[in-house]
Short mmCIF file of C-alpha atoms and ligand atoms in Angstrom, two decimals:
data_model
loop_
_atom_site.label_atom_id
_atom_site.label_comp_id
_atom_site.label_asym_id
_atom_site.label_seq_id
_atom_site.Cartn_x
_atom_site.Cartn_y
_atom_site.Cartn_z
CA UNK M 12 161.03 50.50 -48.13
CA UNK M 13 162.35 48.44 -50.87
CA UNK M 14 161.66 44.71 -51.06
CA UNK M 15 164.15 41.66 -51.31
CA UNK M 16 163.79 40.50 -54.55
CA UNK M 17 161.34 37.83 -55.86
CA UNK M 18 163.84 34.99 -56.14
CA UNK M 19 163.83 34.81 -52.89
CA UNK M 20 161.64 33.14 -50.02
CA UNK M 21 163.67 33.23 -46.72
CA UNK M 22 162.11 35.15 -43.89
CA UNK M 23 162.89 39.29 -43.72
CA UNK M 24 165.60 39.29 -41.03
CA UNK M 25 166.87 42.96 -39.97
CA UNK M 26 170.98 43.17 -39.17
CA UNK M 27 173.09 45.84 -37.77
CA UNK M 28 176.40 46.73 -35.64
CA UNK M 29 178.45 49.37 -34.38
CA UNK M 30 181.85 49.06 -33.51
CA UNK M 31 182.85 49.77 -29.61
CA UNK M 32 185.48 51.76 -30.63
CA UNK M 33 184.67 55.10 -28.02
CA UNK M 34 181.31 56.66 -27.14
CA UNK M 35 178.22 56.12 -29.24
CA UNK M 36 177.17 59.50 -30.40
CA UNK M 37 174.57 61.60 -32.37
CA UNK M 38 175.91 60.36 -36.15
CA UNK M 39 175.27 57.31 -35.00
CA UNK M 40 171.41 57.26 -33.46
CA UNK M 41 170.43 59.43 -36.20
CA UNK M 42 172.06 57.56 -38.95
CA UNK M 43 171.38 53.98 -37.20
CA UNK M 44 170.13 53.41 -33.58
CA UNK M 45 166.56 55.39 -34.88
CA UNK M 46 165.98 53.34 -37.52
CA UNK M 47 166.93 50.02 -35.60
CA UNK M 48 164.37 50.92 -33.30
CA UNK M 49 161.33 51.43 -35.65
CA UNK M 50 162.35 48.61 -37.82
CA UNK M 51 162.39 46.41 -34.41
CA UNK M 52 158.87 48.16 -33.41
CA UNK M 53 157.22 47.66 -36.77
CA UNK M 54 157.00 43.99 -35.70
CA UNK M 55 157.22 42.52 -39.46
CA UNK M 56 161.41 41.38 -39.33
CA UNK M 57 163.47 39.42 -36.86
CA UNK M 58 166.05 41.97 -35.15
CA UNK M 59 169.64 41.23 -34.77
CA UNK M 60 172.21 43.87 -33.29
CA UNK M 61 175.29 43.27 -32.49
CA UNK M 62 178.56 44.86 -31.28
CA UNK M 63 181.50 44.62 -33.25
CA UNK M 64 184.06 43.72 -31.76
CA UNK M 65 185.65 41.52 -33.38
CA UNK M 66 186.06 44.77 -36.28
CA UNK M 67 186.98 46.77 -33.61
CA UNK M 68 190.49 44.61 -33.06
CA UNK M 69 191.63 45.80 -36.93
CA UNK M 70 192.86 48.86 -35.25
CA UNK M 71 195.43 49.32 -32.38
CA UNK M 72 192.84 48.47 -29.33
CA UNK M 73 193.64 48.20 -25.37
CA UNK M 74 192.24 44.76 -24.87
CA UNK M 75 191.59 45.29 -20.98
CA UNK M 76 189.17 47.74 -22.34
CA UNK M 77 187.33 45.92 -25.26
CA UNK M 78 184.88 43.89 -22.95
CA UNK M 79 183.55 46.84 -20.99
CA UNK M 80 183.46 49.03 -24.44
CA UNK M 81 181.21 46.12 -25.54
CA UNK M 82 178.74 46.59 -22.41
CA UNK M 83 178.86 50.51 -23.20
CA UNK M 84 177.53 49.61 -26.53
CA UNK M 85 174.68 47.69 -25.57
CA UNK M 86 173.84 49.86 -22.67
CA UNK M 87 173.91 52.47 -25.63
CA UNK M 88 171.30 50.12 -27.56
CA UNK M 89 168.83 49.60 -24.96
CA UNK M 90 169.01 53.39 -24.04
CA UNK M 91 168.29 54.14 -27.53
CA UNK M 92 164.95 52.08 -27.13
CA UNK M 93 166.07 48.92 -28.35
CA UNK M 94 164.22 46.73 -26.17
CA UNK M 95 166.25 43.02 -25.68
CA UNK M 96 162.33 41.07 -25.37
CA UNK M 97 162.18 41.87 -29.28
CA UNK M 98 165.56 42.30 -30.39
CA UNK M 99 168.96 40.17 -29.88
CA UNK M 100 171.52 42.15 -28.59
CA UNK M 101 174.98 40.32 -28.82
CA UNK M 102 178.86 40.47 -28.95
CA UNK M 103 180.13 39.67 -32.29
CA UNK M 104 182.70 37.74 -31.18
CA UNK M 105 180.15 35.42 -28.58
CA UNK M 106 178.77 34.05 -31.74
CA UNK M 107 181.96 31.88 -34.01
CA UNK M 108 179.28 31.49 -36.78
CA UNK M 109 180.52 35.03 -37.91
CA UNK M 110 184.18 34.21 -37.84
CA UNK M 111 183.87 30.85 -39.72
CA UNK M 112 181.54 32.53 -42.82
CA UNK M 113 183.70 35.84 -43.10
CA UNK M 114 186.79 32.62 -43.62
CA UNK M 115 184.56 31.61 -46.62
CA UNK M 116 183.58 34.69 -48.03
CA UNK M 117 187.31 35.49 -48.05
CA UNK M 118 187.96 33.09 -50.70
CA UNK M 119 184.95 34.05 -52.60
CA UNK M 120 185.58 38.00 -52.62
CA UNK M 121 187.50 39.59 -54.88
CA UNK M 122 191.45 41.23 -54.10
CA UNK M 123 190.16 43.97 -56.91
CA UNK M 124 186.50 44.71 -54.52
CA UNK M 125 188.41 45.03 -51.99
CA UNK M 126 190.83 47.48 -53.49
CA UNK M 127 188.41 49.75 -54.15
CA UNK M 128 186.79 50.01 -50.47
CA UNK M 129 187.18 53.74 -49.55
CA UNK M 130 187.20 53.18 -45.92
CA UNK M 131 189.95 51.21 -45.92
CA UNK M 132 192.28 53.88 -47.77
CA UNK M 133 190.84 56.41 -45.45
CA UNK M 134 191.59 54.37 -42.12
CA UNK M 135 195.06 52.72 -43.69
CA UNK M 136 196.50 56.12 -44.02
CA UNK M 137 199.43 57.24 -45.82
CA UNK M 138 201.27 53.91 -44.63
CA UNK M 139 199.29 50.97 -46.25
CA UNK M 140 201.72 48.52 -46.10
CA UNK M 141 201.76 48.72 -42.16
CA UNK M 142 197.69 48.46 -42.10
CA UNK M 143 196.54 44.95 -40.51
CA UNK M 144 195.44 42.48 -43.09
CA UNK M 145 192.39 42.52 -40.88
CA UNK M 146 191.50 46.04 -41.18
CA UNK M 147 191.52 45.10 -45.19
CA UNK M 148 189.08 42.31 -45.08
CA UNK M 149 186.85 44.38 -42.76
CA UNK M 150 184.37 44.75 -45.47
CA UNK M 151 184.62 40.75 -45.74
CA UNK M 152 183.43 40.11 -42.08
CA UNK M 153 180.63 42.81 -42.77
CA UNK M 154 179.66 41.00 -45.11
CA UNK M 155 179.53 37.67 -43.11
CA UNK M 156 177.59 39.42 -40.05
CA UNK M 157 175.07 40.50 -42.29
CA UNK M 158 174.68 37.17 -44.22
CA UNK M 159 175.31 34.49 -41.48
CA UNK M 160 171.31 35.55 -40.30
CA UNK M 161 170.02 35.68 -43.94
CA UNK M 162 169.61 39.51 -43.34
CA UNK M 163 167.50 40.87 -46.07
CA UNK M 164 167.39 44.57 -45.03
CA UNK M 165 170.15 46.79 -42.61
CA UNK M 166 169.89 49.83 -41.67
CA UNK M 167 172.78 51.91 -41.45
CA UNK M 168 174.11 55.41 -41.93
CA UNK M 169 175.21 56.57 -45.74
CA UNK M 170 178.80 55.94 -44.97
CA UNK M 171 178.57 52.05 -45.32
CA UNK M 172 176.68 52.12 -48.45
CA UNK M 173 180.07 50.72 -50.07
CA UNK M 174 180.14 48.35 -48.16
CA UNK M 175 176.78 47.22 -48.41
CA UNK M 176 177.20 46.90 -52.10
CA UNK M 177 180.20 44.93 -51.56
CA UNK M 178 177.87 41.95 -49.81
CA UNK M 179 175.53 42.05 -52.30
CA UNK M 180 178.19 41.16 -54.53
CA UNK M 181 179.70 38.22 -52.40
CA UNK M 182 175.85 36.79 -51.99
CA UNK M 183 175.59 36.75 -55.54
CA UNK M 184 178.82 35.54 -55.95
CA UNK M 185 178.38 32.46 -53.52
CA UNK M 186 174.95 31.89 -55.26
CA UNK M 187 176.61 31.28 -58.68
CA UNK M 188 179.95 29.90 -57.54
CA UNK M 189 178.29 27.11 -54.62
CA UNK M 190 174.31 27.44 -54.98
CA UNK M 191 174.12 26.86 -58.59
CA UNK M 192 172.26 29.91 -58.65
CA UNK M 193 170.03 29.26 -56.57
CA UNK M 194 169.66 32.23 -53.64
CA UNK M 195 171.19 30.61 -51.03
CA UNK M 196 171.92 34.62 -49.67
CA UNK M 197 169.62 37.03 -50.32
CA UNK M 198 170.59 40.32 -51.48
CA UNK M 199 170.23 42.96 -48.62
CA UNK M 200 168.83 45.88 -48.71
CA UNK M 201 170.45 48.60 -47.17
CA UNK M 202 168.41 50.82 -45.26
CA UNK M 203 169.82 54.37 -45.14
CA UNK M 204 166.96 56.96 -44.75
CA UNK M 205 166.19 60.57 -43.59
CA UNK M 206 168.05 63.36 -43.04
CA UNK M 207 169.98 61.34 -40.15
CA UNK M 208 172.29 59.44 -42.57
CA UNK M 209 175.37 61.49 -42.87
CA UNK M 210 175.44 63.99 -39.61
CA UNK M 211 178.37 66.47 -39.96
CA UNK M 212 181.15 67.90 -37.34
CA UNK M 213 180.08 70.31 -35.49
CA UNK M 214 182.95 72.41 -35.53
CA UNK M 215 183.12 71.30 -39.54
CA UNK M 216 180.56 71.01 -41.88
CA UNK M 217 182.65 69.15 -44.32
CA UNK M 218 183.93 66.47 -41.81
CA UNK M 219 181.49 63.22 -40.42
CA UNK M 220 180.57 63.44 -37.04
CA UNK M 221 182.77 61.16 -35.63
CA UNK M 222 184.23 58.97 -32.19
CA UNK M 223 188.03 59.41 -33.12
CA UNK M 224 187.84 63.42 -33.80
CA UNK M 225 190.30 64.93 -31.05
CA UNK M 226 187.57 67.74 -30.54
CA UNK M 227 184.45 66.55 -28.43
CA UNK M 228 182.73 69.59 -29.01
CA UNK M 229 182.74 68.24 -32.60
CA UNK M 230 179.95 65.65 -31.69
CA UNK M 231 177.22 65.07 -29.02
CA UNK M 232 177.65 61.65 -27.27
CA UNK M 233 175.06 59.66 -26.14
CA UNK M 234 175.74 59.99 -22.57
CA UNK M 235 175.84 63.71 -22.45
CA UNK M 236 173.95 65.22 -20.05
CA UNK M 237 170.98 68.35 -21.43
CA UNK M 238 173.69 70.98 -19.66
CA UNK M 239 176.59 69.47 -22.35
CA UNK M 240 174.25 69.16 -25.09
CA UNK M 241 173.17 72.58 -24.96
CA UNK M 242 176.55 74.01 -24.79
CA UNK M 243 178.04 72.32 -27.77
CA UNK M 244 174.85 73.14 -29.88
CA UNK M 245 175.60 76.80 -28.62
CA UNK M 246 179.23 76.80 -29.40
CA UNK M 247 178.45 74.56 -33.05
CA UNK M 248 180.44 76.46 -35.79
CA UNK M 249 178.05 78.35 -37.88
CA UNK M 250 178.09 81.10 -40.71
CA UNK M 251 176.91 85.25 -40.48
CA UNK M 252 173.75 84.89 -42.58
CA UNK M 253 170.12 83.95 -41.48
CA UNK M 254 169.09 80.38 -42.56
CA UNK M 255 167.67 80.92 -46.18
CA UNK M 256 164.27 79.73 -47.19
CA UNK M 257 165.15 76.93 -49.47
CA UNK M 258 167.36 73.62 -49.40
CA UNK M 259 168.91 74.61 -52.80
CA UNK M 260 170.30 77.86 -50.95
CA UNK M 261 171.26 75.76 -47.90
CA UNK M 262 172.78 73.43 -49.27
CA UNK M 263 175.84 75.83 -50.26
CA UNK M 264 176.08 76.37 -46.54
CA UNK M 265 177.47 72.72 -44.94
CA UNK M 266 177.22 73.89 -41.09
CA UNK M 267 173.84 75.71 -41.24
CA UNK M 268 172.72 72.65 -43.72
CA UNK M 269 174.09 70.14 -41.01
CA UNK M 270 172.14 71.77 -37.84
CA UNK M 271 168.86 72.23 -40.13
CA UNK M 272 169.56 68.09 -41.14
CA UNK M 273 169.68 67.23 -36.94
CA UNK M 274 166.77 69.45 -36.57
CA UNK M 275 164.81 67.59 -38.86
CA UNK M 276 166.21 64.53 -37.94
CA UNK M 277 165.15 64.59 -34.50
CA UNK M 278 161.44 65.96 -35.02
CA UNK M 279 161.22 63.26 -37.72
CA UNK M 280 160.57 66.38 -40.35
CA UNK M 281 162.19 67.18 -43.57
CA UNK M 282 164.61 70.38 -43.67
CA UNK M 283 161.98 71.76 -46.19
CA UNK M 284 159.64 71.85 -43.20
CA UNK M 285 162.51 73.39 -40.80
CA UNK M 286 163.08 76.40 -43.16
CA UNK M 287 159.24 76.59 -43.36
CA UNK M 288 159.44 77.32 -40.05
CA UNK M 289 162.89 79.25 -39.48
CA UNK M 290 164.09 80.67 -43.06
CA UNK M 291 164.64 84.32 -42.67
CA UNK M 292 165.43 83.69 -38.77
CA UNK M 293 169.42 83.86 -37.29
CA UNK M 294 171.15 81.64 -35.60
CA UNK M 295 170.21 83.59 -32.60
CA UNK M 296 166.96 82.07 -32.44
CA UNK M 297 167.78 78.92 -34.10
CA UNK M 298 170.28 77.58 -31.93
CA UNK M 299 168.09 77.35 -28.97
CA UNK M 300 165.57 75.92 -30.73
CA UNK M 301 167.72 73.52 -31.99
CA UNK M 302 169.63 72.81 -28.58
CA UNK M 303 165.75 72.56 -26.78
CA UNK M 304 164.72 69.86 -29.16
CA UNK M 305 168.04 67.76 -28.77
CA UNK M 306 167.55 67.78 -24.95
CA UNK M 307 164.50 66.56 -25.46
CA UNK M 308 164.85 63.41 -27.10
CA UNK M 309 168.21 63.07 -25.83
CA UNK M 310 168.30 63.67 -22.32
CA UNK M 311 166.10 60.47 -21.58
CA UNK M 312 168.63 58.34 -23.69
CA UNK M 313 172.06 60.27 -21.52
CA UNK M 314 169.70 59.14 -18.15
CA UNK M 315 168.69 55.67 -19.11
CA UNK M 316 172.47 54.98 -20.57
CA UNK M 317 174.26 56.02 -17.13
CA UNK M 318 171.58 54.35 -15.33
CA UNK M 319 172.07 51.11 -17.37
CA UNK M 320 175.88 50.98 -17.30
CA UNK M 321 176.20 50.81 -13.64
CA UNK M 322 174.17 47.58 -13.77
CA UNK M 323 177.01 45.39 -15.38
CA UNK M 324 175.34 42.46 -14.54
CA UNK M 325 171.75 43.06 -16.10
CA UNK M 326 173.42 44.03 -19.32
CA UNK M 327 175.59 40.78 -19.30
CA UNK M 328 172.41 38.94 -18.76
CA UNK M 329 171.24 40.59 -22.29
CA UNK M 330 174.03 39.86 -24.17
CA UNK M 331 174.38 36.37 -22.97
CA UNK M 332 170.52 35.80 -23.79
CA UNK M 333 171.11 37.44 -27.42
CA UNK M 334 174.12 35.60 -28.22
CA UNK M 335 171.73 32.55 -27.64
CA UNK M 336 169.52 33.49 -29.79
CA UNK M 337 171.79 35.12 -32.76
CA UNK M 338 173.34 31.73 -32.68
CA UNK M 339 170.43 29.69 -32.99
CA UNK M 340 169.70 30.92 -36.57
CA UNK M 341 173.41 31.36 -37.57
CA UNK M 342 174.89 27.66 -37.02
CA UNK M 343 172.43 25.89 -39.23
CA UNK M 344 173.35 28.93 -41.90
CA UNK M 345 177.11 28.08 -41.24
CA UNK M 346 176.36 24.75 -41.73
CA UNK M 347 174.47 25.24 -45.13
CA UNK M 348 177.28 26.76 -46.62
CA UNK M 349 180.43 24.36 -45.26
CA UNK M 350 178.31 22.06 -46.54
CA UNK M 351 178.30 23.74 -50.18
CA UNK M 352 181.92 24.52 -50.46
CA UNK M 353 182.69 20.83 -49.50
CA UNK M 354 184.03 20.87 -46.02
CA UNK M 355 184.57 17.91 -44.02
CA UNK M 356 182.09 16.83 -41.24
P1 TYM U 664 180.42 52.38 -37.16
O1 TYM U 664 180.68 51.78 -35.83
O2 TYM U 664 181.45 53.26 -37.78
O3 TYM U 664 179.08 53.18 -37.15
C1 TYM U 664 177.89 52.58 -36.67
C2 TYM U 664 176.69 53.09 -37.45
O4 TYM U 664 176.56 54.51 -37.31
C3 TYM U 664 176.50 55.12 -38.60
N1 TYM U 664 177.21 56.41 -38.51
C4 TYM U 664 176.70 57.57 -38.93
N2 TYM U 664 175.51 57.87 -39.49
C5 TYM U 664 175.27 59.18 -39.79
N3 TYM U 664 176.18 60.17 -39.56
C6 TYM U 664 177.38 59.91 -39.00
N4 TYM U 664 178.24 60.88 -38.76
C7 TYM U 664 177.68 58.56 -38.66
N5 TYM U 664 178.75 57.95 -38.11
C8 TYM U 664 178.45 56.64 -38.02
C9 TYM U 664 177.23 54.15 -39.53
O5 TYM U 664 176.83 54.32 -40.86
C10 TYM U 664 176.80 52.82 -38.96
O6 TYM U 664 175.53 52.45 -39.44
N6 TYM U 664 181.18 48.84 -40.49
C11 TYM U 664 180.23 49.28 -39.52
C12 TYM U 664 179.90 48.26 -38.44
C13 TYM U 664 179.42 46.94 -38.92
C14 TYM U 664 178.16 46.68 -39.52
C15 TYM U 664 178.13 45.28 -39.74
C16 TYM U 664 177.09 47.48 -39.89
C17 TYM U 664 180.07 45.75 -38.81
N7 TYM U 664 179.29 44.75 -39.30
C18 TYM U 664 177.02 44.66 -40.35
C19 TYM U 664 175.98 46.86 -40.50
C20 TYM U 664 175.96 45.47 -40.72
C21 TYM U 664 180.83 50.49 -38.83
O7 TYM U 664 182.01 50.68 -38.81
O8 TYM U 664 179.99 51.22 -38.20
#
């Protein structure tokens, strides 16, 4: 993995969220939740994961809901094998830290970075002007979240890369404008990796897996049970031919590429090494294969989620205890940088 750069001496912090906008699925644990969980288990950063709520009210939102989406999140989290003894786990909103900094990072980002965010043109819609300012700055309290712990490295799937870049350009930004160029923010690393980072429909290879498709066959959610996962592997849109024995060929084909990427995603393999194994074969025999393996690893993650989300009160406990934490390293942060822009008290 690449390193933070030289200039700077601050500890190696690992950040990442997910909004808790509808169930967590397989785009996100193979683009994400995965590599949260080795990062966390390598032992050499300081985990922080939140959920996102507070990016999840930029969109129309039911906010009787919101608190019990949250808990589905983190019961998603800790299913997923991130373990609350080595990682925080924490509401967005339970820590203000994020809320103040995204404030000041609004006056130091750019109107023209902003205009150029592709998520936001893709989520605005045809109708712009009726967007929430909120849902514009989005990319603003990313950037905040990431930067109010320091984070030098977050792993995420290929979609946010944007925005990724768009933080390193606010650090940078800060660092010249209030730090005299000192790095007062480090620039982050984003860590997007493996054939995980952009999972596909699958009912449409050119579409992202995705919680606001109207088609659940379209993605596997994380609290499927083997029986469900199995039947919308089966039914997964595919094309006539047998899978080909090289990437070049299959990457013409985006639904056959797509199921070959989740294969080799899962078994922590390369599609090389899938079409090693089942170039020349038809979907016949792939499909099972494929649907066995997906039970596999996520049958145990559909268990320990339903398990974990009847116990509201355990998984309160967690987030209460993480919030603790996260805030413990982001005040003195938020303070550092009121401090540089000249705030009072
Ligand atoms: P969100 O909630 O859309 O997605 C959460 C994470 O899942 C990844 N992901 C995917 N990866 C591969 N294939 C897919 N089909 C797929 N769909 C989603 C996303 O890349 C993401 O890593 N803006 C963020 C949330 C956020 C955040 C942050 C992330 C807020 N603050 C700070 C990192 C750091 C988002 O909307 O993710």
């Amino acid at each position: 993995m690449s390193q933070t750069p030289a200039d700077y001496s601050g500890p190696q912090r690992v950040l990442s969220g997910m909004q808790p906008t509808g169930q967590l699925h397989l785009g996100n644990y193979l683009g994400a939740l995965k590599n949260w969980v080795s990062l966390q288990d390598d032992g050499a950063w300081d985990c922080f994961y939140c959920v996102v709520d507070m990016h999840a009210i930029t969109m129309p939102h039911d906010p009787a809901l919101l608190p019990d989406s949250v808990r589905s999140a983190a019961a998603a989290y800790i299913a997923s094998g991130v373990d609350p003894s080595k990682s925080a786990i924490f509401a967005q909103s339970a820590v203000r830290a994020h809320a103040e900094l995204a404030w000041i990072f609004n006056c130091v980002a750019r109107l023209g970075w902003l205009e150029r965010m592709t998520q936001f043109k893709d989520k605005a819609g045809k109708d712009k002007e009726r967007a929430s300012v909120g849902l514009f700055t989005y990319p603003v309290l990313q950037a905040a979240d990431i930067l109010v712990y320091k984070a030098t490295h977050v792993p995420v799937g290929e979609d946010q890369k944007q925005h990724l870049e768009l933080c390193r350009d606010i650090a940078a930004r800060f660092n010249r404008d209030y730090g005299k160029g000192e790095a007062i923010f480090p620039t982050t690393e984003p860590v997007i990796q493996g054939p995980g980072a952009r999972i596909m429909s699958l009912r449409d290879g050119s579409a992202k897996m995705s919680k606001s498709d109207v088609s659940d066959n379209s993605r596997i959610n994380l609290d499927d049970d083997a029986d469900k996962i199995a039947k919308k592997i089966k039914k997964a849109k595919t094309d006539p031919e047998p899978l080909p024995a090289t990437v070049e060929e299959l990457d013409k084909r985006p639904e056959a590429s797509n199921l070959v990427g989740i294969y080799a995603a899962l078994t922590g393999t390369s599609k090389a090494d899938v079409l090693g194994e089942f170039g020349g074969e038809g979907f016949g025999k792939f499909k099972p294969a494929l649907a066995d393996v997906a039970v596999q690893y996520l049958a145990p993650i559909s268990d320990e989620y339903r398990r974990l989300i009847g116990d509201k009160a355990e998984i309160d406990r967690v987030l209460a205890a993480g919030a603790e934490q996260a805030s413990e390293v982001a005040e003195p942060v938020v303070a550092e940088a009121r401090k540089l822009v000249g705030f009072w008290g």
